[in-house]
Coordinates of C-alpha atoms in Angstrom, one line a residue:
X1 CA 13.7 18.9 6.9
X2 CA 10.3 18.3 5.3
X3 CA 8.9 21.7 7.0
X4 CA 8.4 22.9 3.8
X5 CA 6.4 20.6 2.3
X6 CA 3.8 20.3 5.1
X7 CA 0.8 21.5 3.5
X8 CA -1.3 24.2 5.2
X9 CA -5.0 22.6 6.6
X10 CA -8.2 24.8 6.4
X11 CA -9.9 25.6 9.4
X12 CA -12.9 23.6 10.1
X13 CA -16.4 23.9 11.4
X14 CA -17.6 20.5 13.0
X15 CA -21.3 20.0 13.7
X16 CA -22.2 16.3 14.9
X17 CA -19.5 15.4 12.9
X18 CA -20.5 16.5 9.8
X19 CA -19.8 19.9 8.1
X20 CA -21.9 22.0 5.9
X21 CA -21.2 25.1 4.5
X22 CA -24.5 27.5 3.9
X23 CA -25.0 30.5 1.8
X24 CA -27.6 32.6 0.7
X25 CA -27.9 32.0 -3.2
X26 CA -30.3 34.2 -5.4
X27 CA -32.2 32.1 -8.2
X28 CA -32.1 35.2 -10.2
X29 CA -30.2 35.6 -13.3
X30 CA -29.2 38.7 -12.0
X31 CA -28.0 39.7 -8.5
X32 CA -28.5 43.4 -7.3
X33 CA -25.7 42.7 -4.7
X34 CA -23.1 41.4 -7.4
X35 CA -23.3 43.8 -10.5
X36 CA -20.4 41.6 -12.4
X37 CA -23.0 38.2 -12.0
X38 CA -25.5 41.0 -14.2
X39 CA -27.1 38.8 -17.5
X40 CA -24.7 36.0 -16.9
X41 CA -26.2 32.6 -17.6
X42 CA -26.0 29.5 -15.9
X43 CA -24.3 26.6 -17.6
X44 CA -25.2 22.9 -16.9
X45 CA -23.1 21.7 -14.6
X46 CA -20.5 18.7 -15.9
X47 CA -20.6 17.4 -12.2
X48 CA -22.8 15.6 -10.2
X49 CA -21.0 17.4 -7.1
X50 CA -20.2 21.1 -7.6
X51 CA -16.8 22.0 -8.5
X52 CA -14.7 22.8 -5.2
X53 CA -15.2 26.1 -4.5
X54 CA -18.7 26.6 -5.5
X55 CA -21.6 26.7 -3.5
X56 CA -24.7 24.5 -3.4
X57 CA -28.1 24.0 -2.2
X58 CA -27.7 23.2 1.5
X59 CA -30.7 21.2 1.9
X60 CA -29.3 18.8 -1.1
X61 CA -26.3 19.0 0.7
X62 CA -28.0 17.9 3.7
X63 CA -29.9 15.3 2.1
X64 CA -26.6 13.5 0.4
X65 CA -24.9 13.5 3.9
X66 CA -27.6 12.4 5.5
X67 CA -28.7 9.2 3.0
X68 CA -24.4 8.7 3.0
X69 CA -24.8 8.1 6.9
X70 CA -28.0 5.9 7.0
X71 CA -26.1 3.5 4.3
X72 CA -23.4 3.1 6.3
X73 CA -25.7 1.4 8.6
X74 CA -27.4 -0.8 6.7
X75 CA -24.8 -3.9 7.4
X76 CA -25.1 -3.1 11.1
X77 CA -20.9 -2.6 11.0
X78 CA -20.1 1.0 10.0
X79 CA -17.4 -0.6 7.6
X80 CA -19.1 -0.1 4.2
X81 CA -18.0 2.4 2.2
X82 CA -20.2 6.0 1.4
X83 CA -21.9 6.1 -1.9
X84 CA -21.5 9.6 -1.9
X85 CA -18.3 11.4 -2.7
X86 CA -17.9 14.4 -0.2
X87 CA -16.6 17.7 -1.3
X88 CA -13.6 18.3 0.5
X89 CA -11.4 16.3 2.6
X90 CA -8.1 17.3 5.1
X91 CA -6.3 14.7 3.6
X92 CA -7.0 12.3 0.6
X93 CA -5.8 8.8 0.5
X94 CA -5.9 7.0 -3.0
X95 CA -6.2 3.6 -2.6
X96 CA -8.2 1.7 0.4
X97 CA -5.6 -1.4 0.8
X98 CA -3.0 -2.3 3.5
X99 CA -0.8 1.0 2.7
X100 CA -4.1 3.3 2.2
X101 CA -5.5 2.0 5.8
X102 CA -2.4 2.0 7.5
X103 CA -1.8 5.5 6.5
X104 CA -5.2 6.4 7.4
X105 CA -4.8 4.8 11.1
X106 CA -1.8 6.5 11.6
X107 CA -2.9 10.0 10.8
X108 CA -6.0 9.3 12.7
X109 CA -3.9 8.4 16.0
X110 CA -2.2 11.3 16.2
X111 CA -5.1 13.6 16.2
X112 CA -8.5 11.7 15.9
X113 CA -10.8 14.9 15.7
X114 CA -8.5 17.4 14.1
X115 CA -7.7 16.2 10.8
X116 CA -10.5 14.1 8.0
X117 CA -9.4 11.5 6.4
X118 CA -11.1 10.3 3.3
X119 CA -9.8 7.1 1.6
X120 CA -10.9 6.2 -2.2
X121 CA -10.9 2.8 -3.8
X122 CA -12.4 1.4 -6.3
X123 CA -12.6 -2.1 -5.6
X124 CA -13.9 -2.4 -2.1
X125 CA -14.2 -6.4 -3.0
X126 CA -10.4 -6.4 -3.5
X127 CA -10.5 -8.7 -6.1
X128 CA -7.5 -6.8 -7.8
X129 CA -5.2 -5.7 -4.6
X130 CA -2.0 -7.0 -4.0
X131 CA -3.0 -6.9 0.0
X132 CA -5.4 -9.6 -0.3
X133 CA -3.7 -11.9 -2.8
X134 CA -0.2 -12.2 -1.2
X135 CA 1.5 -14.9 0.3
X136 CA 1.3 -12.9 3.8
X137 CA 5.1 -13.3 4.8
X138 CA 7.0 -11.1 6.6
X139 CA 10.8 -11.1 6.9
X140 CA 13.8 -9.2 9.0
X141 CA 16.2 -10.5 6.0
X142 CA 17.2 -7.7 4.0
X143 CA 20.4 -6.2 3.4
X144 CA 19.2 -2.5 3.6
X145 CA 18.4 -1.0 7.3
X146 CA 15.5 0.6 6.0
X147 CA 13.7 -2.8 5.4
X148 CA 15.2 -4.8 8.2
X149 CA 13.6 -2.3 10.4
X150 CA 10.2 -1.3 8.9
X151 CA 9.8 -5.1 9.1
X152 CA 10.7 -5.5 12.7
X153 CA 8.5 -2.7 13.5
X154 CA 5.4 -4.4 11.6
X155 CA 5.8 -7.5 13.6
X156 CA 6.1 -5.8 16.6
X157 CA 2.9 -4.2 16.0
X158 CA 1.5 -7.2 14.8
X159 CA 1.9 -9.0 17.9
X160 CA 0.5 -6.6 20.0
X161 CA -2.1 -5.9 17.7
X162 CA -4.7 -5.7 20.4
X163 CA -3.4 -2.8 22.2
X164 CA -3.4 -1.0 18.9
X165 CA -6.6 -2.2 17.2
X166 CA -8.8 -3.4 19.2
X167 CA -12.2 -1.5 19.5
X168 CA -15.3 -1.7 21.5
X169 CA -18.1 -3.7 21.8
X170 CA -15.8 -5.6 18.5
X171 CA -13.7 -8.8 18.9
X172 CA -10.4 -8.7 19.3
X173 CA -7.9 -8.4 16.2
X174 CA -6.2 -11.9 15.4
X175 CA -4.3 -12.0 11.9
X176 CA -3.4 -15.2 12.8
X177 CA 0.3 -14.8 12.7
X178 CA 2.7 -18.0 12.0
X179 CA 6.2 -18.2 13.5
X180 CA 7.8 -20.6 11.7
X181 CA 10.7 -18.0 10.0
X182 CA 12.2 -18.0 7.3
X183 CA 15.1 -20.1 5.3
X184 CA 17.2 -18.4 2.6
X185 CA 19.6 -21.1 1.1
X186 CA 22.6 -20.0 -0.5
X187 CA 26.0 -21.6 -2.7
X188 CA 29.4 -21.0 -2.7
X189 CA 28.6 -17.7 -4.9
X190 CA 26.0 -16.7 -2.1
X191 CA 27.7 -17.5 1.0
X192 CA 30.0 -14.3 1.2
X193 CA 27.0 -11.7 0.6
X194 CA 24.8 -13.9 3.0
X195 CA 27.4 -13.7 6.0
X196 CA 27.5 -10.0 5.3
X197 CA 23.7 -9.3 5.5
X198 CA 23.7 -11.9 8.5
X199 CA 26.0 -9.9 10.5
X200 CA 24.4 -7.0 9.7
X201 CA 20.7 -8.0 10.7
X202 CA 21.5 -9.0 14.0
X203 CA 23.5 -5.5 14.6
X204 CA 20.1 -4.1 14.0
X205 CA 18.0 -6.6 16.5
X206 CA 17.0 -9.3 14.1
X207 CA 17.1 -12.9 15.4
X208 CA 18.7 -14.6 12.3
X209 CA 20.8 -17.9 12.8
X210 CA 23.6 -18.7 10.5
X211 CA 23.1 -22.5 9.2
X212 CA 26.1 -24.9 8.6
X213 CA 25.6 -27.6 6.1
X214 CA 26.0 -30.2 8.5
X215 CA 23.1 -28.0 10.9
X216 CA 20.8 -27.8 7.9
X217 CA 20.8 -31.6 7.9
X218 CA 19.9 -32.0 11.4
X219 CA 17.4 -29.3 11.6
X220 CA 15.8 -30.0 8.2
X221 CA 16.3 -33.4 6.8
X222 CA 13.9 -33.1 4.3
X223 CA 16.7 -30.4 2.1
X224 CA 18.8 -32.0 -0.9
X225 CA 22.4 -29.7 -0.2
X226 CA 23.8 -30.5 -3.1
X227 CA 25.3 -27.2 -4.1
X228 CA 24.2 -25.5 -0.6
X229 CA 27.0 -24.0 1.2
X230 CA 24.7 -22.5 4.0
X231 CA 21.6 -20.8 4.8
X232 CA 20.1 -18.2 7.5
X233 CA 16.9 -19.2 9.4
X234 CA 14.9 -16.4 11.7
X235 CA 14.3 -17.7 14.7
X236 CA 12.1 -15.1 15.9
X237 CA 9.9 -12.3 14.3
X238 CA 9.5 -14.0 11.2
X239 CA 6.5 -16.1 9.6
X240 CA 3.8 -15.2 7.5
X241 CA 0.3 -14.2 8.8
X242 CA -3.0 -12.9 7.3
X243 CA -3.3 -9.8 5.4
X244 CA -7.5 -9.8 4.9
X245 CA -7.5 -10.0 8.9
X246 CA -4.6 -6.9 9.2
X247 CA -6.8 -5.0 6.6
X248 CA -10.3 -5.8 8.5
X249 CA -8.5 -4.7 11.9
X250 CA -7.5 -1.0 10.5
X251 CA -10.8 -0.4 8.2
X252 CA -12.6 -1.0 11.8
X253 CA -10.5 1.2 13.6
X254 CA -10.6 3.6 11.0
X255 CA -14.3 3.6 11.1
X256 CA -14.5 3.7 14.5
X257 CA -12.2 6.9 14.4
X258 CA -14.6 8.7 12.0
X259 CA -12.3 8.2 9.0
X260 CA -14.5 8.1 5.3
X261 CA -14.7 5.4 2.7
X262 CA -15.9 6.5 -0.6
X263 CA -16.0 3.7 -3.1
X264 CA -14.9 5.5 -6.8
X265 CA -12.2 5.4 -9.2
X266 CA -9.7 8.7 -9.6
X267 CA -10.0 9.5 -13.5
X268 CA -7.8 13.1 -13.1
X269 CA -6.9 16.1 -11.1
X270 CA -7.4 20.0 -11.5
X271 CA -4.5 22.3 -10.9
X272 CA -5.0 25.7 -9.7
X273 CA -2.8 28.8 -10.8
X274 CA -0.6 30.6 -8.0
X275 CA 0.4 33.8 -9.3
X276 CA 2.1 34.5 -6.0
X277 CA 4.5 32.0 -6.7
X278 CA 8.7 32.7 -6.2
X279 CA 9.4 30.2 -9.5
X280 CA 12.0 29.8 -12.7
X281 CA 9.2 27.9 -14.6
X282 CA 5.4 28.0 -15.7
X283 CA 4.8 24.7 -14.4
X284 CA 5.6 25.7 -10.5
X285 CA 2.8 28.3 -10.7
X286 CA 0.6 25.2 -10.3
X287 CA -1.0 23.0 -7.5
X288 CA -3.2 20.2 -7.0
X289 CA -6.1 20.4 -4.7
X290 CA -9.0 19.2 -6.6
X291 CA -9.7 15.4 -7.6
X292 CA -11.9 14.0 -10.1
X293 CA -13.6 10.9 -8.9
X294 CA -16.4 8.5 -11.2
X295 CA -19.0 6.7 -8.5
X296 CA -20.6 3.3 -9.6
X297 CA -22.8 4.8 -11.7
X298 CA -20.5 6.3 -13.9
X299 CA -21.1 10.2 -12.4
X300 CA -18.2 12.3 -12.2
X301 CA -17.7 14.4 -8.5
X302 CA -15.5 16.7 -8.0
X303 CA -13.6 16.6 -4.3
X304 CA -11.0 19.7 -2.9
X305 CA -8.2 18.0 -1.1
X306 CA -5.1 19.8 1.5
X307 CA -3.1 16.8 0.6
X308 CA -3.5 13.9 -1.1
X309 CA -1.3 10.6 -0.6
X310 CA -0.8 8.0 -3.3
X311 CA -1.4 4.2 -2.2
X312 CA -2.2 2.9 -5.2
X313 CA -0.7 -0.2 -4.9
X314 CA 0.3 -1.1 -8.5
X315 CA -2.0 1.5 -10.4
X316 CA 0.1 4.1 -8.6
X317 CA 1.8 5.2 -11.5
X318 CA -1.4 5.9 -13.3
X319 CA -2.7 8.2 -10.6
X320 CA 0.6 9.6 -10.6
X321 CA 0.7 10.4 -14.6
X322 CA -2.9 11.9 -13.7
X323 CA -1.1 14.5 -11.5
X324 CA 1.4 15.4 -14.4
X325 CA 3.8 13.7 -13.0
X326 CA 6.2 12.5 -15.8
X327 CA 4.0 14.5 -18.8
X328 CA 6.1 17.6 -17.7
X329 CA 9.4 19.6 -18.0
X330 CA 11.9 20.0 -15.7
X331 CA 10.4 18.5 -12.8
X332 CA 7.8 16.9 -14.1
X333 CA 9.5 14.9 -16.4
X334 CA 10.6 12.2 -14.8
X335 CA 7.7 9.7 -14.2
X336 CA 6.6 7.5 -11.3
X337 CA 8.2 4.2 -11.6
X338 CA 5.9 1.6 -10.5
X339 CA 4.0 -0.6 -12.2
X340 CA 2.1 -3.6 -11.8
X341 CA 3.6 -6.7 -12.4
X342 CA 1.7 -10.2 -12.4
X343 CA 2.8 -12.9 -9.9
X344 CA 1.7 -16.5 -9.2
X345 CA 0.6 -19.1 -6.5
X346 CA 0.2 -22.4 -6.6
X347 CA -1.3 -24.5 -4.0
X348 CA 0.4 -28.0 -4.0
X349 CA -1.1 -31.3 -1.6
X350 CA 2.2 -33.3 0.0
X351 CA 0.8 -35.7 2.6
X352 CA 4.3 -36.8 3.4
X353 CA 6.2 -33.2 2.9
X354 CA 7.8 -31.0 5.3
X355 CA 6.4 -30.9 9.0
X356 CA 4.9 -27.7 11.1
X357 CA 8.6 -27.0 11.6
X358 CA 9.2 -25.9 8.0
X359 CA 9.9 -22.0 7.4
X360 CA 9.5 -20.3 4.4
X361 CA 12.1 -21.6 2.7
X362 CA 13.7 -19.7 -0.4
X363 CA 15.8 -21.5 -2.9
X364 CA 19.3 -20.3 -4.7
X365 CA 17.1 -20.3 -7.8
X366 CA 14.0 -18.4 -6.1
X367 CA 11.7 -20.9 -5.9
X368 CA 9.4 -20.6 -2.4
X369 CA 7.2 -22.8 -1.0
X370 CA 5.9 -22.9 2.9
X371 CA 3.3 -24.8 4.5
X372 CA -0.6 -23.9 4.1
X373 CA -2.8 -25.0 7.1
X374 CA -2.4 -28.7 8.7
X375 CA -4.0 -30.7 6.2
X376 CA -0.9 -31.3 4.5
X377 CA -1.0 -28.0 1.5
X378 CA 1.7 -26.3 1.2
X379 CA 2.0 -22.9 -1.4
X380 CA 4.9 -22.3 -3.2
X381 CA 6.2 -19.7 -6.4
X382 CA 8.7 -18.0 -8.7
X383 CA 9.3 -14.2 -9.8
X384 CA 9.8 -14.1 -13.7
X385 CA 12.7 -13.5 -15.6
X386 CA 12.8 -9.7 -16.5
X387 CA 12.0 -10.9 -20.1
X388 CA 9.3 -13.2 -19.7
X389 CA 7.3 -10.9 -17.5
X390 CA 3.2 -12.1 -18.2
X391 CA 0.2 -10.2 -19.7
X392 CA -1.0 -7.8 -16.7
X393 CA -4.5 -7.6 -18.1
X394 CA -5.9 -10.3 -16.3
X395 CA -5.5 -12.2 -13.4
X396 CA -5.3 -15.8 -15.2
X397 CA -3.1 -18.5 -14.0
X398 CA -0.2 -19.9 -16.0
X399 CA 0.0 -23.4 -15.2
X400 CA 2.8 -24.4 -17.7
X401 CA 4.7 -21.8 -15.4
X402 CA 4.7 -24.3 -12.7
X403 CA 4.9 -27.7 -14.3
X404 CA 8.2 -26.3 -16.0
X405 CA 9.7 -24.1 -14.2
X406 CA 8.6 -24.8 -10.4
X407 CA 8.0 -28.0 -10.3
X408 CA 11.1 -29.5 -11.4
X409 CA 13.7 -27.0 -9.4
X410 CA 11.1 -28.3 -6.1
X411 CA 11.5 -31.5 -6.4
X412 CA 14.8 -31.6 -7.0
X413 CA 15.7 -29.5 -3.7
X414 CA 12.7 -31.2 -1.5
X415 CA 12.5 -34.8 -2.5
X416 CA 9.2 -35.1 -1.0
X417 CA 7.2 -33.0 -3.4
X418 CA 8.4 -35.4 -6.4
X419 CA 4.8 -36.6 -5.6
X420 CA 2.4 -33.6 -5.4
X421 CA -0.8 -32.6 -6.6
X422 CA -1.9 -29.3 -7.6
X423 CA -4.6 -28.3 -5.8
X424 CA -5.3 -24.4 -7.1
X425 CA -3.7 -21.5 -7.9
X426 CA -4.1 -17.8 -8.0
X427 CA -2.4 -14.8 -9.8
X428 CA -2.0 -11.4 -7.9
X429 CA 0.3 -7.6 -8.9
X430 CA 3.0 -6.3 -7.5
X431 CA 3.8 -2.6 -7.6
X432 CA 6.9 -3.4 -8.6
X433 CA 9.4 -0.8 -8.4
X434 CA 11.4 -1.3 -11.9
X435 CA 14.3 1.4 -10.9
X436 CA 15.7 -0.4 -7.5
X437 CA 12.8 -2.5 -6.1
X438 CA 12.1 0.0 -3.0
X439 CA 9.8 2.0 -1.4
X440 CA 9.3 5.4 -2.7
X441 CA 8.0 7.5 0.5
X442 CA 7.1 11.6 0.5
X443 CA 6.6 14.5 -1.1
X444 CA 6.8 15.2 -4.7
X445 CA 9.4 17.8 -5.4
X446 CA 7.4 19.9 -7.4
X447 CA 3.6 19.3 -6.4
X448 CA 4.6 19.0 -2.5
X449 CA 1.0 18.4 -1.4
X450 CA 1.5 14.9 -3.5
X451 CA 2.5 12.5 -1.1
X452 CA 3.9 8.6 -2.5
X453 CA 3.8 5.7 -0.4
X454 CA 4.5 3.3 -3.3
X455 CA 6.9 0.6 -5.3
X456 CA 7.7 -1.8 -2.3
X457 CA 7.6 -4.3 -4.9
X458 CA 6.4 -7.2 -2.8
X459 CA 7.2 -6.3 0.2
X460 CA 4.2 -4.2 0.8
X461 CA 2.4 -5.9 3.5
X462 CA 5.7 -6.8 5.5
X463 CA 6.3 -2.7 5.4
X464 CA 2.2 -1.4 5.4
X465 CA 2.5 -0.5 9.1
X466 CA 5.9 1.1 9.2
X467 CA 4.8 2.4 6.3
X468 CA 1.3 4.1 7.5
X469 CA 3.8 5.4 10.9
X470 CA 6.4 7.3 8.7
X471 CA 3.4 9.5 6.8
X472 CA 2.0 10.0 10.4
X473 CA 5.9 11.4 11.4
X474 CA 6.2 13.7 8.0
X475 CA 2.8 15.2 8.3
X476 CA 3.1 16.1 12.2
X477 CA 6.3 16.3 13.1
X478 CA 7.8 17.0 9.5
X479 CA 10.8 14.5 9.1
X480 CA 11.1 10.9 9.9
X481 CA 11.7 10.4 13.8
X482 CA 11.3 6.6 14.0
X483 CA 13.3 5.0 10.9
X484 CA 14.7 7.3 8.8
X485 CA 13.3 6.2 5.5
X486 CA 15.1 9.8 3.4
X487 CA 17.1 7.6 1.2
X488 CA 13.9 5.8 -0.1
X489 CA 12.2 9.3 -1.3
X490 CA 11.8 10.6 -4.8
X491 CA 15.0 12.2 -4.8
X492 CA 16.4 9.5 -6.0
X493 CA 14.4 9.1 -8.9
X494 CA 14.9 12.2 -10.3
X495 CA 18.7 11.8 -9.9
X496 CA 18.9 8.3 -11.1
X497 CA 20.5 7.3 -7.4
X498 CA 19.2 3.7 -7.0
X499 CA 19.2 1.7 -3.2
X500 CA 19.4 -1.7 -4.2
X501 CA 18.0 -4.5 -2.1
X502 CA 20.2 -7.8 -2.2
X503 CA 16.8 -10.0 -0.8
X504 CA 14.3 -9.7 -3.5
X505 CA 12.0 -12.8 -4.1

C-alpha cells in the first residue's frame, strides 16, 4: 500500500567506496560550447558546498573526501563523526540517536552496499537527547497491540544482541539488560481497565501476572495496599537496560557497514518545482530533495537527498516546520505534533529499601521508582500535570518537584523510603506526542519522500528497534510486514483520528 510513496534512488557509481563526479569546467566567462553561459558572471557562492546540482572542482572534491576519511581515523575507532558534509546522500537521517541509528542499521541490513546512508546530528555528545537521559525501561504493558508488540520485538533483539550487532575484531555488545519487570498498581477505579489490558497482553505473548492483594503482600512486603485493589507484574521480557550501550552497539555497526556521520545542525530545506505534476494545488508541484546543514563553524552546506527521514527526537517538529509542514494549505496545514517536553530524575540512597527483587514499580498516582545498581540507590519520577508542564529551555533540575510532589506520595506507598537521601538528579525531553501520545511512523501525505519516525512520547527507546525494522519494511518491501504499525501514521493527524494509549507514565 505504500508503493507509491517509495521514492525513486539515483543510480550510483562506487569507486573504493567513495563517489566523485568529474566534469570538464572552463574558467572562462564565456564558453564557446554553451552560447547561453555568453557574458554571464559568476556570483559568490552563499555555500561552502555547491548547491546540489552544480558542479565543482574535482580535486577540491577529492581533497574534502579524502581529509573527511583520515579524521575518521584519528580516535583509532571509525565512530567519529565527518567534519565534512557530503553532497548527496541515498537516504538522509535527521537526528543520530536511538531512532536515527536504528533506522540506519536497518536500512543498512537489508542491502549494505546498495543504498548510502547519511545520518546528521548536531550533538554528537548527546547532552540534549532523550536516548541518553532516560530511565532505560522497557515494558510489554500497553493496552494498544502496536506497542505490546514493538516492545516484545526490542527485547527480543535485545537479548540476542550479539547475533545482530556484534562486529569484528570489536567486543561483544552488552546493554546490560535487567529482568526484574515491571509492577503497575492499580484501585478499585483501575482494576476493570487493568484486567482488560492483562488479558489482552498475554493473547499477544506477553508474560504478565495478574496480582491479588493478598499475592502483592507475599511477593512484595515492602507495598502499603491501602487503596490497592491489584497490580500486574511481568515476569519475563521486562526490565530496564542501557540505552548509551544500545546506541554504541548500532553507531559501531553502522560504521562498520559504511554508513556516514556528519555532525551539523539542519537550518531549512529547498523545494524543487515539478511542472509534470498531475495536482489540484500549487503547493503539490513541489518536493524536497535538498537540505541545508550549518557545520561547527557556522558554514552553511548544501546536501541533495532521495529521501529523508525525520528522527528528531523532540526537535522533530522544528525540522518538520522547516519542510513546510504545517506553514501550508490544504495539506500542509496541519503541523507535526511533537514537541519536547522536560522530564525529571531523581536519584534517592535507601540502605534498607526494596531488595534486587523490586520491579519497576508504578503507582496509581504515577510515581516510579526502581532500583539503581547494588549499593543501595534507587531512581524514581513523576510526569507533570498538563498545566504545570516546566520551562524547556534548559535542562535544570526542579528539586521542590520532588520534595512535594514525589517524595510524600513515595513514602507513603513504600514505607522504607520515609528515610532517603537525595543523591542527584537530572532533567531530560520527551518528544511528546500532545495529540494521542503515539508513534507517528511514514510518509508525509503531500512531501512523500518525508519520512516521520517521531512522537513516541517516552517510550522511544522501548520502540527504537521495532522502530528502525518497520522503515526498513516501508522502504523495501513497501508496507509493514512485521507489525502493522498503519494506524500510527500521519493519517491520523490530518483527520483528527487519535489511538489512545491507556499505559502512559
Amino acid at each position: 500500500m505504500f508503493s507509491k510513496y517509495a521514492p525513486r534512488l539515483r543510480c550510483r557509481c562506487n569507486s573504493l567506496n567513495k563517489s566523485v563526479s568529474i566534469r570538464c569546467l572552463s574558467d572562462k566567462s564565456s564558453d564557446p560550447n554553451d552560447p547561453e553561459k555568453e557574458n554571464k558572471v559568476v556570483a559568490e557562492k552563499e555555500y561552502k558546498t555547491p548547491a546540489a546540482g552544480t558542479y565543482h572542482s574535482p580535486w577540491i572534491i577529492l581533497k574534502e573526501e579524502v581529509k573527511s576519511i583520515t579524521g575518521a581515523f584519528t580516535t583509532g575507532h571509525v565512530t567519529q563523526a565527518r567534519n565534512v558534509v557530503p553532497r548527496e546522500a541515498d537516504i538522509l537521517v535527521i537526528g543520530g540517536g536511538l531512532v536515527g541509528n536504528s533506522v540506519a542499521y536497518w536500512l543498512k541490513k537489508r542491502n549494505p552496499k546498495g543504498v548510502n546512508v547519511t545520518i546528521v546530528e548536531r550533538d554528537y555528545g548527546y547532552t540534549r537527547a532523550s536516548s541518553m537521559l532516560s530511565a532505560g525501561g522497557i515494558r510489554h504493558q500497553f493496552s494498544l497491540r502496536e506497542n505490546i508488540e514493538m516492545s516484545m520485538f526490542t527485547t527480543d533483539f535485545i537479548r540476542n544482541i550479539r547475533e545482530h550487532l556484534s562486529v569484528l575484531d570489536h567486543e561483544p555488545p552488552d546493554v546490560q539488560f535487567n529482568h526484574q519487570g515491571y509492577m503497575f498498581l492499580a484501585n478499585k477505579e483501575q482494576a476493570e481497565n487493568l484486567e482488560t489490558c492483562v488479558k489482552f497482553q498475554r493473547e499477544l505473548g506477553a508474560k504478565i501476572e495478574l496480582m491479588s492483594r493478598e499475592k502483592i503482600s507475599q511477593k512484595f512486603p515492602w507495598v502499603n495496599l491501602e487503596g490497592i485493589e491489584m497490580a500486574s507484574y511481568g515476569t519475563q521480557g521486562e526490565g530496564w537496560f542501557d540505552p548509551w550501550l544500545l546506541l554504541k552497539a548500532f553507531r559501531q555497526n553502522n560504521v562498520n557497514n559504511e554508513v556516514t556521520y556528519v555532525k551539523g545542525e539542519v537550518v531549512g530545506f529547498q523545494k524543487t518545482n515539478n511542472p509534470g505534476s498531475h495536482v489540484g494545488s500549487a503547493t503539490d508541484f513541489q518536493t524536497l530533495n535538498n537540505i541545508d546543514i550549518k557545520d561547527e563553524e557556522g558554514n552553511l552546506h548544501q546536501m541533495h537527498f532521495s529521501l529523508v527521514i525525520n528522527c528528531a527526537g523532540p526537535w522533530a517538529g522544528e525540522i518538520a516546520e522547516m519542510a513546510g509542514i504545517g506553514t501550508g494549505q490544504g495539506g500542509l496545514s496541519v503541523p507535526l505534533p511533537v514537541e519536547p517536553r522536560k522530564r525529571f530524575v531523581y536519584v534517592i540512597h535507601c540502605p534498607n529499601g526494596p531488595g534486587l527483587e523490586a520491579p519497576l514499580t508504578v503507582d496509581t498516582n504515577g510515581v516510579y521508582f526502581r532500583r539503581e545498581g547494588l549499593g543501595g540507590c534507587y531512581i524514581c519520577g513523576l510526569s507533570p500535570e498538563e498545566d504545570k508542564e516546566p520551562d524547556i529551555s534548559n535542562l535544570d533540575v526542579d528539586y521542590t518537584f520532588f520534595e512535594e510532589k514525589i517524595w510524600p506520595k513515595l513514602a507513603y506507598r513504600y514505607p522504607q523510603f520515609e528515610k532517603i537521601k537525595l543523591k542527584s538528579a537530572w532533567a531530560g525531553y520527551y518528544d511528546y506526542n500532545y495529540v494521542d501520545q503515539n508513534l507517528i511512523i511514514g510518509p508525509h501525505p503531500k512531501f512523500r519522500n518525508f519520512w516521520f519516525a517521531n512522537g513516541m512520547s517516552g517510550h522511544g527507546v522501548q520502540q527504537s528497534v521495532a522502530i528502525g525494522r518497520a522503515i526498513g519494511e516501508l522502504f523495501y518491501d513497501h508496507d509493514f510486514t512485521s507489525i502493522d504499525l498503519t494506524r500510527f501514521g500521519f493519517d491520523r493527524i490530518m483527520h483528527d483520528e487519535p489511538v489512545l494509549e491507556n499505559f502512559i507514565v
